[in-house]
CSV table of C-alpha atoms in Angstrom, one decimal:
chain,number,residue,atom,x,y,z
A,1,LEU,CA,-38.0,50.0,-8.4
A,2,THR,CA,-40.0,49.5,-5.0
A,3,GLY,CA,-37.9,47.5,-2.8
A,4,SER,CA,-34.7,47.8,-4.9
A,5,PRO,CA,-31.9,47.6,-4.7
A,6,PHE,CA,-32.2,43.7,-4.2
A,7,GLU,CA,-29.2,41.6,-2.6
A,8,LEU,CA,-28.5,38.5,-4.7
A,9,ARG,CA,-26.3,35.4,-3.6
A,10,VAL,CA,-24.8,33.5,-6.6
A,11,THR,CA,-23.1,30.3,-5.7
A,12,PRO,CA,-21.4,27.6,-8.6
A,13,SER,CA,-23.9,25.2,-10.1
A,14,ALA,CA,-23.5,21.5,-10.3
A,15,ALA,CA,-22.6,21.2,-14.1
A,16,ASP,CA,-19.9,24.5,-13.4
A,17,PRO,CA,-16.1,23.1,-13.1
A,18,SER,CA,-15.9,24.6,-9.5
A,19,CYS,CA,-15.1,22.1,-7.9
A,20,THR,CA,-13.3,19.2,-9.8
A,21,ILE,CA,-11.6,15.9,-9.0
A,22,VAL,CA,-8.0,16.5,-10.3
A,23,SER,CA,-6.9,12.6,-9.4
A,24,GLY,CA,-8.3,9.7,-7.8
A,25,TRP,CA,-8.5,6.0,-7.6
A,26,GLU,CA,-10.5,3.0,-8.3
A,27,GLU,CA,-9.4,0.4,-5.2
A,28,SER,CA,-7.3,0.6,-2.6
A,29,VAL,CA,-6.0,-1.7,0.8
A,30,ALA,CA,-7.7,-2.1,4.3
A,31,GLY,CA,-5.9,0.6,6.2
A,32,GLU,CA,-4.2,2.3,3.5
A,33,HIS,CA,-4.1,5.8,3.1
A,34,VAL,CA,-6.2,7.6,0.3
A,35,THR,CA,-5.6,11.0,-1.0
A,36,VAL,CA,-7.7,12.6,-3.5
A,37,ARG,CA,-7.1,15.8,-5.0
A,38,LEU,CA,-9.7,18.6,-5.7
A,39,LYS,CA,-9.5,21.7,-8.1
A,40,MET,CA,-11.5,24.5,-7.1
A,41,ALA,CA,-12.1,27.6,-9.1
A,42,SER,CA,-10.2,30.7,-7.9
A,43,PHE,CA,-12.1,32.5,-5.5
A,44,GLY,CA,-9.4,35.3,-4.6
A,45,ASP,CA,-7.5,35.0,-1.8
A,46,THR,CA,-6.8,32.2,1.2
A,47,SER,CA,-9.6,33.7,3.6
A,48,GLN,CA,-12.0,33.4,0.7
A,49,MET,CA,-11.2,30.0,-0.4
A,50,ARG,CA,-11.4,28.7,3.3
A,51,GLN,CA,-15.0,30.1,3.4
A,52,HIS,CA,-15.7,28.0,-0.1
A,53,LEU,CA,-14.2,24.7,1.3
A,54,ARG,CA,-17.0,25.1,4.5
A,55,GLN,CA,-19.5,24.7,2.2
A,56,LEU,CA,-18.0,21.5,0.6
A,57,ASP,CA,-19.1,18.2,1.8
A,58,ALA,CA,-17.2,15.0,1.2
A,59,LEU,CA,-19.3,11.9,1.7
A,60,ILE,CA,-18.4,8.1,1.9
A,61,ARG,CA,-21.2,6.2,1.7
A,62,THR,CA,-22.6,2.7,0.1
A,63,ARG,CA,-24.5,2.2,-3.1
A,64,ASP,CA,-27.7,1.7,-1.2
A,65,GLY,CA,-27.2,5.4,0.5
A,66,ALA,CA,-26.1,4.7,3.5
A,67,ALA,CA,-23.9,7.1,4.9
A,68,LEU,CA,-20.2,6.0,6.4
A,69,ALA,CA,-18.0,8.6,7.1
A,70,HIS,CA,-17.7,12.6,6.5
A,71,ILE,CA,-14.2,13.8,5.5
A,72,PRO,CA,-13.3,17.4,5.8
A,73,PRO,CA,-11.2,18.7,2.8
A,74,CYS,CA,-7.8,20.0,3.6
A,75,LEU,CA,-6.2,23.0,1.8
A,76,VAL,CA,-2.9,22.6,0.1
A,77,GLY,CA,-2.6,25.8,-2.2
A,78,ILE,CA,-4.8,28.5,-3.7
A,79,ASP,CA,-7.4,26.6,-5.5
A,80,ASP,CA,-6.6,23.1,-4.8
A,81,CYS,CA,-7.5,20.8,-1.6
A,82,GLU,CA,-7.5,17.6,-0.7
A,83,LEU,CA,-9.5,14.7,1.1
A,84,ARG,CA,-7.3,12.2,2.9
A,85,PHE,CA,-8.9,8.9,4.6
A,86,VAL,CA,-8.5,5.7,5.8
A,87,VAL,CA,-10.4,2.7,5.1
A,88,THR,CA,-10.4,-0.5,7.4
A,89,ARG,CA,-13.0,-2.6,6.4
A,90,ALA,CA,-12.8,-4.4,3.0
A,91,ARG,CA,-15.8,-3.7,0.8
A,92,ASP,CA,-16.9,-3.6,-2.7
A,93,ASP,CA,-20.0,-1.2,-2.5
A,94,LEU,CA,-18.8,2.1,-1.3
A,95,VAL,CA,-19.1,5.3,-3.2
A,96,LEU,CA,-17.1,8.8,-2.6
A,97,GLU,CA,-19.6,11.9,-2.8
A,98,LEU,CA,-19.0,15.3,-3.5
A,99,ARG,CA,-21.2,18.0,-2.6
A,100,TYR,CA,-21.0,21.7,-3.0
A,101,ASP,CA,-23.6,23.7,-1.0
A,102,GLY,CA,-25.8,20.9,-1.3
A,103,VAL,CA,-25.7,20.7,-5.0
A,104,GLY,CA,-23.8,17.6,-6.5
A,105,VAL,CA,-20.1,18.1,-7.9
A,106,SER,CA,-19.3,17.3,-11.3
A,107,GLY,CA,-17.4,13.8,-11.3
A,108,SER,CA,-19.2,12.5,-8.1
A,109,SER,CA,-20.0,10.1,-7.4
A,110,LEU,CA,-17.3,8.1,-7.4
A,111,PRO,CA,-17.6,4.0,-6.5
A,112,PHE,CA,-14.1,2.4,-5.2
A,113,LEU,CA,-13.2,-0.9,-3.9
A,114,VAL,CA,-11.3,-1.6,-0.4
A,115,ARG,CA,-9.4,-4.8,-0.3
A,116,PRO,CA,-8.6,-6.9,2.5
A,117,ALA,CA,-4.7,-5.9,3.6
A,118,PRO,CA,-2.1,-8.6,3.3
A,119,PRO,CA,-2.9,-11.8,5.7
A,120,SER,CA,-2.4,-11.5,9.6
A,121,ALA,CA,-1.5,-14.6,11.4
A,122,HIS,CA,-2.9,-13.0,14.6
A,123,HIS,CA,-6.1,-12.5,12.9
A,124,CYS,CA,-6.1,-16.0,11.1
A,125,GLN,CA,-9.3,-18.4,11.8
A,126,LEU,CA,-8.3,-22.3,12.6
A,127,ASP,CA,-10.4,-24.7,13.3
A,128,ALA,CA,-11.7,-28.5,12.5
A,129,LEU,CA,-13.9,-29.6,10.4
A,130,GLY,CA,-16.0,-31.8,12.3
A,131,GLU,CA,-16.5,-32.0,16.2
A,132,SER,CA,-14.5,-34.8,16.8
A,133,PHE,CA,-12.0,-37.2,14.8
A,134,VAL,CA,-12.2,-41.1,15.4
A,135,ALA,CA,-8.4,-43.0,15.8
A,136,GLY,CA,-7.2,-44.4,12.6
A,137,GLU,CA,-9.3,-42.1,10.2
A,138,ARG,CA,-8.3,-39.1,8.4
A,139,GLY,CA,-9.1,-36.3,10.2
A,140,TRP,CA,-9.1,-32.4,8.4
A,141,LEU,CA,-8.5,-29.0,9.9
A,142,ARG,CA,-9.1,-25.4,7.7
A,143,LEU,CA,-7.2,-21.9,8.2
A,144,GLN,CA,-9.0,-19.3,7.1
A,145,LEU,CA,-6.6,-16.4,6.4
A,146,CYS,CA,-7.6,-12.5,7.8
A,147,ASP,CA,-5.9,-9.4,7.7
A,148,ARG,CA,-5.2,-7.2,10.6
A,149,PHE,CA,-8.4,-5.6,11.0
A,150,ALA,CA,-10.2,-9.1,10.8
A,151,ASN,CA,-11.3,-8.6,7.0
A,152,VAL,CA,-11.9,-12.6,5.8
A,153,ILE,CA,-9.9,-12.9,2.6
A,154,ARG,CA,-11.7,-14.7,-0.1
A,155,ASP,CA,-9.2,-15.2,-2.8
A,156,SER,CA,-5.4,-17.3,-2.4
A,157,ALA,CA,-2.5,-14.5,-1.5
A,158,GLY,CA,-0.2,-17.3,-3.2
A,159,GLY,CA,3.3,-17.8,-2.2
A,160,LEU,CA,2.3,-18.3,1.9
A,161,ALA,CA,4.1,-20.9,4.1
A,162,VAL,CA,1.3,-22.2,6.0
A,163,GLN,CA,2.1,-25.3,8.6
A,164,MET,CA,-0.5,-27.2,10.6
A,165,ALA,CA,-0.6,-29.8,13.2
A,166,MET,CA,-2.7,-31.5,15.9
A,167,ALA,CA,-0.4,-32.9,18.9
A,168,ARG,CA,-1.7,-34.6,22.5
A,169,ALA,CA,-3.0,-31.6,24.8
A,170,ASP,CA,0.7,-32.4,27.0
A,171,PHE,CA,3.0,-32.6,24.0
A,172,LYS,CA,4.9,-28.9,23.3
A,173,LEU,CA,5.4,-28.0,19.6
A,174,THR,CA,7.5,-25.2,18.8
A,175,VAL,CA,9.2,-23.4,15.7
A,176,ASP,CA,12.5,-24.6,15.0
A,177,PRO,CA,15.0,-21.2,15.7
A,178,ASP,CA,16.9,-21.9,12.5
A,179,ASP,CA,13.8,-22.6,9.7
A,180,PRO,CA,10.8,-20.4,11.1
A,181,HIS,CA,8.7,-22.5,8.6
A,182,ARG,CA,9.2,-25.9,10.2
A,183,MET,CA,8.0,-27.2,13.2
A,184,GLN,CA,9.8,-29.0,16.6
A,185,ALA,CA,7.9,-31.7,18.6
A,186,GLN,CA,8.9,-33.0,22.3
A,187,ASP,CA,7.2,-36.2,21.0
A,188,SER,CA,6.7,-37.5,17.4
A,189,VAL,CA,3.5,-35.6,15.7
A,190,GLU,CA,2.6,-36.3,12.6
A,191,ALA,CA,2.3,-32.7,10.3
A,192,CYS,CA,-0.7,-32.1,8.3
A,193,ALA,CA,-0.5,-32.0,4.6
A,194,VAL,CA,-1.7,-28.8,3.7
A,195,THR,CA,-3.5,-27.5,0.7
A,196,ASP,CA,-4.3,-23.9,-0.6
A,197,ARG,CA,-7.7,-24.0,-1.4
A,198,GLY,CA,-7.3,-20.7,-3.8
A,199,ASP,CA,-10.3,-19.4,-1.9
A,200,GLY,CA,-8.7,-17.8,1.0
A,201,THR,CA,-8.6,-21.1,3.3
A,202,TYR,CA,-5.9,-23.8,3.7
A,203,THR,CA,-6.9,-27.2,4.7
A,204,GLY,CA,-4.4,-29.7,6.6
A,205,SER,CA,-5.3,-33.4,6.7
A,206,LEU,CA,-3.5,-36.2,8.9
A,207,LEU,CA,-4.3,-39.5,10.8
A,208,CYS,CA,-4.8,-39.8,14.2
A,209,HIS,CA,-3.7,-43.0,15.6
A,210,MET,CA,-4.3,-42.6,20.0
A,211,ALA,CA,-7.5,-41.6,21.3
A,212,GLY,CA,-7.0,-38.4,23.5
A,213,LEU,CA,-7.3,-34.8,24.1
A,214,TYR,CA,-5.5,-32.7,21.3
A,215,GLU,CA,-4.6,-29.7,20.3
A,216,LEU,CA,-4.7,-27.8,17.0
A,217,ARG,CA,-1.8,-25.6,15.6
A,218,ALA,CA,-1.1,-23.7,13.1
A,219,TRP,CA,1.8,-21.3,11.8
A,220,LEU,CA,1.6,-18.6,9.1
A,221,HIS,CA,5.3,-17.6,8.1
A,222,GLY,CA,6.4,-18.9,11.3
A,223,GLU,CA,4.0,-16.6,13.2
A,224,PRO,CA,1.1,-19.0,15.7
A,225,VAL,CA,-2.1,-18.8,14.5
A,226,PRO,CA,-5.0,-19.0,17.5
A,227,CYS,CA,-7.2,-21.5,17.2
A,228,ALA,CA,-11.0,-21.1,17.5
């Protein structure tokens, strides 16, 4: 025929299991290493496999389509590869999407959840409920739990040792070296009665009998929390 022979290129279709997800996950913790195993049809030697990997696009995006990161696959066998990544932002609207040569891969897209890491004293937030207290009236403090990536924790972690206090600015508050869950002060200071609100916050209440400038203090497992 006129113009023959013809060159023909054949690529895997979206419905063909040429690239399938073998192992995945539904949720992880901020800062935690995630590994997703992929299985690709055997294309012969490793060099051919690497050529096909260049056509594989792994994308982390939000449900509304905003792209956040592209993850390059790593070859771990003749027909196996892995996606390895870390997410530090706690979110519930993330999707892993795989595309081969611009075509969606079977089993994709996969929604997943990233939960906050354990609370970090250095990143927690302590503030007073109100701009000022009145002598003889009860005042309130609030501690918001956050992880080391500044993700706000919205549920109670449980079993946390939280202490709060408010002292005159010229008083010195320290942690008892024999018991990191107790406080020592040069002068008599009333510590707060602390309540776990179950929503990632702790509140403390106390009576302030003398007018003046005071400092807010809190400890999480003996570690000081910075005051907002």
